Short mmCIF file of C-alpha atoms in Angstrom, two decimals:
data_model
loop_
_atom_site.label_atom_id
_atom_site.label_comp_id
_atom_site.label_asym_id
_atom_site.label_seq_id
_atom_site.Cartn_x
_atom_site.Cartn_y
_atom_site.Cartn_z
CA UNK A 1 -29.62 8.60 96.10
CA UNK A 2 -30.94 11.81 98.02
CA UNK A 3 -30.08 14.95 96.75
CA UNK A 4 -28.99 17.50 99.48
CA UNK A 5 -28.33 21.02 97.83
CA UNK A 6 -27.69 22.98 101.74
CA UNK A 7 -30.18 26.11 101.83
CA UNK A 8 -31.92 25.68 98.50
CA UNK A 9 -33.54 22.45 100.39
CA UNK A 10 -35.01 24.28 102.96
CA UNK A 11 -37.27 26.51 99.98
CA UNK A 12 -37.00 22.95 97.62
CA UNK A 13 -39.44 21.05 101.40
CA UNK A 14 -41.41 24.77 101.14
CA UNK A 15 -42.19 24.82 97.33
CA UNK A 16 -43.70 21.30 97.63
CA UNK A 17 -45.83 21.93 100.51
CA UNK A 18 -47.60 25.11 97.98
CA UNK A 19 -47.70 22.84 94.79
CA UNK A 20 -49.95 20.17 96.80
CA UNK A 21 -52.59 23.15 97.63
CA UNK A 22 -55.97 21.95 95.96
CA UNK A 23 -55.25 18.70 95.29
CA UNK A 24 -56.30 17.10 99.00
CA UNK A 25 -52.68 15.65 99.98
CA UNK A 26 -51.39 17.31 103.27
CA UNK A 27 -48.03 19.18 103.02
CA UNK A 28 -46.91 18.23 106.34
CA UNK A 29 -44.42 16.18 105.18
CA UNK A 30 -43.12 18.38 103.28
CA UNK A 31 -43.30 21.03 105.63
CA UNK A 32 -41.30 19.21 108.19
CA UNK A 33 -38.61 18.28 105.92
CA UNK A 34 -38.44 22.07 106.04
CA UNK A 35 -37.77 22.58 109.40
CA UNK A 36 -34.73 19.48 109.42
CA UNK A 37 -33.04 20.17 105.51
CA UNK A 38 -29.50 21.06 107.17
CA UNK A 39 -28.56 24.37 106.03
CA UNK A 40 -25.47 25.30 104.57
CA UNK A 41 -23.74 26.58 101.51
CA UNK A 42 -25.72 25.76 98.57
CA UNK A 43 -24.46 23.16 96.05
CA UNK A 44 -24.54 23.19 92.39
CA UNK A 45 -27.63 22.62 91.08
CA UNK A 46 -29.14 19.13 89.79
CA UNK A 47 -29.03 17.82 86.60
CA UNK A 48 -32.33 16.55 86.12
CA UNK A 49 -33.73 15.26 82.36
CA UNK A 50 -37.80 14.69 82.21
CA UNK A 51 -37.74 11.94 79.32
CA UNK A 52 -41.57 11.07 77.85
CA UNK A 53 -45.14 10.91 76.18
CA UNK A 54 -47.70 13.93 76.74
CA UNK A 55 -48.25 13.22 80.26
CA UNK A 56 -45.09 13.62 81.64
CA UNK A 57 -44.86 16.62 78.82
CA UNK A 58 -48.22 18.07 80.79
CA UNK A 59 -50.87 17.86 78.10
CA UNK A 60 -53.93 18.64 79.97
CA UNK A 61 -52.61 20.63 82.29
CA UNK A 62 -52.90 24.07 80.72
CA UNK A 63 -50.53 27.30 81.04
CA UNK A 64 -50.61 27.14 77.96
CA UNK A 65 -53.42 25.76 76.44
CA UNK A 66 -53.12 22.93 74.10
CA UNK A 67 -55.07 24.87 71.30
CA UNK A 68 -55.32 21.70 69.00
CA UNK A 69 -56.77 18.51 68.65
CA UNK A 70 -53.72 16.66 68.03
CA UNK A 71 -50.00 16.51 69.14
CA UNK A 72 -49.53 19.64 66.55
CA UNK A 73 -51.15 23.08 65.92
CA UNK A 74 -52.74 23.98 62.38
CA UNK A 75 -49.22 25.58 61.75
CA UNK A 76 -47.49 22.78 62.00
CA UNK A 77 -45.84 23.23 65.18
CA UNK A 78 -45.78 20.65 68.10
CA UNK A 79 -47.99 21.74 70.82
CA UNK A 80 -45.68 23.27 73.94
CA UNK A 81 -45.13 21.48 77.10
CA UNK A 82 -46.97 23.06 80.40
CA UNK A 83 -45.64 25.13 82.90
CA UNK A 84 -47.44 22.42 85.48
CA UNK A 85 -46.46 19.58 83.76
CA UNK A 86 -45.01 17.88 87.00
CA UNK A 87 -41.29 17.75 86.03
CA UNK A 88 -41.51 21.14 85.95
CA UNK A 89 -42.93 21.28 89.52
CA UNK A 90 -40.31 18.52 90.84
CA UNK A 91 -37.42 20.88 89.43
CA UNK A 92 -38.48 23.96 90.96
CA UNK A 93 -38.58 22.20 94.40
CA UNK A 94 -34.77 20.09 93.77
CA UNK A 95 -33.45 23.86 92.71
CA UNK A 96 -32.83 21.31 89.72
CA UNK A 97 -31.50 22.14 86.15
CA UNK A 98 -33.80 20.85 84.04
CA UNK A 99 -33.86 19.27 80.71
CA UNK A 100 -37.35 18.89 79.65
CA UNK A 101 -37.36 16.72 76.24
CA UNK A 102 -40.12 15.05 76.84
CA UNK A 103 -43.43 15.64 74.34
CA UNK A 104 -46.55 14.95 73.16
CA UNK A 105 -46.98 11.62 70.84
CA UNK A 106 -43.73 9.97 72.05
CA UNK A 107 -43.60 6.41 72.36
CA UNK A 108 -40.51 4.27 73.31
CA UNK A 109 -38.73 4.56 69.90
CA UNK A 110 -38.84 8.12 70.26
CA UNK A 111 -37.44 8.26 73.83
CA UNK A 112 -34.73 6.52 72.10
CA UNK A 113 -34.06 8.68 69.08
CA UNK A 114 -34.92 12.16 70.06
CA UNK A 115 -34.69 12.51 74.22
CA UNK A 116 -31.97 10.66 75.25
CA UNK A 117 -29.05 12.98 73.48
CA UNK A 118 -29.72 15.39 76.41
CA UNK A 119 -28.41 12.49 79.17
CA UNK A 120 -24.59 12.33 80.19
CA UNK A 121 -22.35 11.65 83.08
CA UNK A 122 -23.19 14.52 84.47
CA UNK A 123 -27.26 13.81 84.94
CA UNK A 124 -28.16 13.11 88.77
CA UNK A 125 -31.41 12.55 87.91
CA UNK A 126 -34.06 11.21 85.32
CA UNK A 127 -37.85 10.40 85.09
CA UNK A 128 -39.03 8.74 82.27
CA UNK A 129 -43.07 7.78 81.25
CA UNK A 130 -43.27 5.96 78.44
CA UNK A 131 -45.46 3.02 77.04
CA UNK A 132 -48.99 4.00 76.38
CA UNK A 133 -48.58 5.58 72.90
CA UNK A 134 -46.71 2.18 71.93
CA UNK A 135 -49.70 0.33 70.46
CA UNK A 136 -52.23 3.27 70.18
CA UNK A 137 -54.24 3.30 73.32
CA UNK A 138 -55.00 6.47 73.16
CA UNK A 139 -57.11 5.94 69.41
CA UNK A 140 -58.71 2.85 71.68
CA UNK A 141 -59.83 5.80 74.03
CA UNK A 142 -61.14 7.87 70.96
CA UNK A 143 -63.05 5.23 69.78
CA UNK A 144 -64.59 4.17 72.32
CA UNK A 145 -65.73 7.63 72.97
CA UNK A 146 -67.21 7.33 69.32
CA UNK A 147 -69.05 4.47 69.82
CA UNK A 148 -70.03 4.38 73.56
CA UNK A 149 -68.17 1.20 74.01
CA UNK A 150 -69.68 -1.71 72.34
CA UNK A 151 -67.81 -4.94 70.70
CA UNK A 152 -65.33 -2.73 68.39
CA UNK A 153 -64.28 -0.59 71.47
CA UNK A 154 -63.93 -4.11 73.50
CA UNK A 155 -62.29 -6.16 70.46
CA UNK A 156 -59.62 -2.41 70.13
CA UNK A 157 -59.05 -2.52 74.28
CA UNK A 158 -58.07 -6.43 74.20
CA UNK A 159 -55.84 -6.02 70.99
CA UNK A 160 -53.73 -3.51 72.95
CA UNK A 161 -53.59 -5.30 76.08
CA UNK A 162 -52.36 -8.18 74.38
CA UNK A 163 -49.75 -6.10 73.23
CA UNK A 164 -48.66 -4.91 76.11
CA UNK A 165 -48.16 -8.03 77.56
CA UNK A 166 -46.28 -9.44 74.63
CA UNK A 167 -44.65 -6.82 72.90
CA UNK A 168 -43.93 -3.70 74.87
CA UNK A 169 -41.35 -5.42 77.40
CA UNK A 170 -39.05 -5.37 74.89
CA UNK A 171 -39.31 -1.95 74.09
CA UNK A 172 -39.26 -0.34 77.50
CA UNK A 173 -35.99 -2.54 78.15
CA UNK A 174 -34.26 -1.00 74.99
CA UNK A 175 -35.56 2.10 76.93
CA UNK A 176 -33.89 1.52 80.17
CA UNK A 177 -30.74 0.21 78.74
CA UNK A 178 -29.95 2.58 77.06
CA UNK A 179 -30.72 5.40 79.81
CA UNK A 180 -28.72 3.91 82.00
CA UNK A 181 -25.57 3.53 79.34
CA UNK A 182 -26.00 7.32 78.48
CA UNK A 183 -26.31 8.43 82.24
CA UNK A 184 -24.81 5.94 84.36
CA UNK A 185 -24.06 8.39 87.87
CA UNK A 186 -28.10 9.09 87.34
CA UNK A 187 -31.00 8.41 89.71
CA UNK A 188 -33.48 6.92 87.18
CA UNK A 189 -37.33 6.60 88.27
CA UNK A 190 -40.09 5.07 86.01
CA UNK A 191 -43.48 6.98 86.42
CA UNK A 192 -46.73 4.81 86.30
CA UNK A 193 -50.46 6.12 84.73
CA UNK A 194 -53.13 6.62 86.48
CA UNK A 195 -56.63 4.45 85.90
CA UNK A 196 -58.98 7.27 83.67
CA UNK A 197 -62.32 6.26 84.20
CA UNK A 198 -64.08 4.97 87.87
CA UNK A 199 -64.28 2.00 88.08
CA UNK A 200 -67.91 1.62 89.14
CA UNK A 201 -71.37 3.61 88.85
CA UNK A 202 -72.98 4.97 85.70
CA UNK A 203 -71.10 6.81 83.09
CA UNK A 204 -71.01 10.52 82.50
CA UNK A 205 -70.64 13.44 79.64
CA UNK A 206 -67.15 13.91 80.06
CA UNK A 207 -66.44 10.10 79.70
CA UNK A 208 -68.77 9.70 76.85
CA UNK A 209 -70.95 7.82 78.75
CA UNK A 210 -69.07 4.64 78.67
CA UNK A 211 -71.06 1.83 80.00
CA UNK A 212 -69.41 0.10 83.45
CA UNK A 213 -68.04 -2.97 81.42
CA UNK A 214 -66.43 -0.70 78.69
CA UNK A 215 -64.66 1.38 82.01
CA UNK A 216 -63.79 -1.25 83.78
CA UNK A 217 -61.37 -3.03 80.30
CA UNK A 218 -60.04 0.58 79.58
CA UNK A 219 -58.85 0.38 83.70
CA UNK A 220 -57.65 -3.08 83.37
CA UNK A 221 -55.70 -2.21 80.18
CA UNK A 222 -53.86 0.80 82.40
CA UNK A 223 -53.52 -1.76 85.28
CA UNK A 224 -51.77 -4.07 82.54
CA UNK A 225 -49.58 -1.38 81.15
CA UNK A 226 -48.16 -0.48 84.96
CA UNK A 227 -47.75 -4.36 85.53
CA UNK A 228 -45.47 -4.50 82.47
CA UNK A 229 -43.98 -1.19 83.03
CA UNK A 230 -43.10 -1.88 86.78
CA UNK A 231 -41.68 -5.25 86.23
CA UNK A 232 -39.27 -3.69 83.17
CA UNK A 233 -38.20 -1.54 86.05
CA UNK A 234 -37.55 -3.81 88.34
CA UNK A 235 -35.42 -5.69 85.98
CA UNK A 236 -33.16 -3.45 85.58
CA UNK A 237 -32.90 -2.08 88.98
CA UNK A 238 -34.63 0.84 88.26
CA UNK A 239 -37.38 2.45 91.10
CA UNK A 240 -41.41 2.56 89.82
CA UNK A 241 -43.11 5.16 91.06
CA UNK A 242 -47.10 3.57 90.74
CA UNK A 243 -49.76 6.52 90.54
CA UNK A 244 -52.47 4.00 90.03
CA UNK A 245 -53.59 3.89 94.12
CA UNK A 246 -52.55 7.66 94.51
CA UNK A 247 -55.11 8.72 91.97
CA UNK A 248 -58.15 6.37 93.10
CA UNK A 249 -60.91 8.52 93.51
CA UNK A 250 -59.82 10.98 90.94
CA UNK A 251 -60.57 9.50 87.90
CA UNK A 252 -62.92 11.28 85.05
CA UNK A 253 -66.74 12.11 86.55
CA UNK A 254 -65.40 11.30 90.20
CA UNK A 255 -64.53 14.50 92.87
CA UNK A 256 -61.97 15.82 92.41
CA UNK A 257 -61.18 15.28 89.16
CA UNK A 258 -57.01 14.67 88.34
CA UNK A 259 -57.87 13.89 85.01
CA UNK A 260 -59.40 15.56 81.98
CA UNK A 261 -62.37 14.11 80.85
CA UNK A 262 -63.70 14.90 77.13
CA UNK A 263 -62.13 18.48 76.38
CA UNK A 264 -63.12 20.82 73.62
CA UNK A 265 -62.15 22.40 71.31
CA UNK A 266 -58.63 21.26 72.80
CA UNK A 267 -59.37 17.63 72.12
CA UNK A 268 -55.66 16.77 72.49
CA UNK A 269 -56.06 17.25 76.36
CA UNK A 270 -58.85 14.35 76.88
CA UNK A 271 -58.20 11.65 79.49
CA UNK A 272 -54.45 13.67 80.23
CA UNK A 273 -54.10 14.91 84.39
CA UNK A 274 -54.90 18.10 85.18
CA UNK A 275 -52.87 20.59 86.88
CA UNK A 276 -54.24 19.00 89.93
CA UNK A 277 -53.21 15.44 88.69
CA UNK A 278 -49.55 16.83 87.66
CA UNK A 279 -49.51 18.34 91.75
CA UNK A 280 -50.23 14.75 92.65
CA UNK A 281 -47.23 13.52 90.47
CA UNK A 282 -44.91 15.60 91.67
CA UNK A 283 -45.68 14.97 95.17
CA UNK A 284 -44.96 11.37 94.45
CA UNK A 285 -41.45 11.56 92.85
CA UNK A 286 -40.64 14.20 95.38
CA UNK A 287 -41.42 11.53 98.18
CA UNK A 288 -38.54 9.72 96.42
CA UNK A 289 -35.99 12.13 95.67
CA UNK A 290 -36.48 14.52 98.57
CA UNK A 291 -33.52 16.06 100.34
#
């Protein structure tokens, strides 16, 4: 499904050749879908729903800041989702009407209970990221941060890989299902994580100078999720969209950076894109879903 929406696509091909600026993919694509969108009268807009954890909610990406070290503010509050969080960017380009319910510390159970109410008939269009808050990977990250790696860090990464594998296929199927009861006319894509750390060469500050073996399980754990996630996906007909090649070479203490590395005081926004990372994402559902 390709959504044409007359006129608005020629500004939709325009908007997504600006949001790549700085983050080293060329907007010529996008730029000649400008000059061939076929005009005409412009159509209603899309209904697009941006279903997920904190990195399709843009933690990490700033405007605003995350001003906590958790999920919620010292007044109680759940911390906002970002202007450049890339669902955001993807609905600007589509001209889409967006319903952004995704947030910061959802896992697949609350997908379930507290996104999906905002799907119906009428949705053309949702992206959901999901998975990685299941089985606490990001407390993994944390402590292995704490302790520089080691055999507790090691022994935490292999328990959650594990579960992956066993556990979370379940899950993301409820997921799915139940997206595609609620919004059946919808275009549904599944966005993958990015690898945080390189894969090779000495650690760094901002990774909490991990040693190489300690890197290299935290990358195979993300490469495990995507597996799983990708062949939920596939199972129920659903498209993946796989971020893990896109963002090689932009992993914490590499150049660029797409991803945070260890962020203070705003400790909440460690190992989450960057407004750079969240450009990259959008570029890659917008391949998809262009006009």
């Amino acid at each position: 499904m390709k959504f044409t929406t007359g006129r608005a696509a020629l500004t939709a091909a325009v908007a997504v050749s600006a949001l790549m600026t700085g983050t080293g993919v060329a907007p010529s694509t996008a730029a000649a879908a400008a000059s061939t969108a076929a005009p005409g009268p412009s159509a209603a807009p899309v209904r697009y729903v941006a279903l997920g954890d904190s990195v399709a909610a843009g933690v990490g990406a700033g405007a605003p800041n995350a001003n906590a070290d958790s999920c919620f503010r010292a007044d109680g509050t759940r911390i906002p989702n970002s202007t450049r969080a890339y669902p955001r960017l993807v609905a600007t380009a589509l001209g889409a009407r967006l319903e952004f319910r995704a947030f910061c510390g959802a896992n697949t159970k609350a997908v379930i209970n507290e996104q999906l109410g905002a799907l119906n008939r009428r949705t053309k269009l949702v992206t959901v990221q999901v998975g990685a808050n299941d089985f606490g990977f990001t407390g993994v990250v944390k402590k292995c941060i704490l302790f520089s790696g080691g055999s507790i860090c090691n022994n935490a990464i292999a328990e959650v890989q594990r579960a992956f594998l066993k556990e979370l296929p379940g899950r993301l199927d409820k997921v799915y299902t139940a997206i595609r009861i609620k919004a059946p006319n919808a275009r549904v894509l599944v966005v993958g994580y990015p690898k945080l750390v390189r894969q090779q060469g000495s650690g760094c500050y901002a990774d909490g100078l991990m040693g190489l073996g300690t890197r290299q399980k935290l990358n195979a754990a993300a490469h495990t999720l995507n597996d799983v996630t990708a062949i939920a996906a596939q199972r129920k007909g659903i498209e993946f969209v796989a971020a893990e090649n896109p963002f090689k070479g932009h992993a914490i203490c590499e150049d660029p950076e797409w991803i945070n590395g260890i962020s203070y005081p705003d400790t909440v926004e460690s190992f989450h894109p960057n407004a750079s990372g969240h450009r990259a994402f959008s570029w890659l559902i917008w391949q998809k879903v262009k006009p």
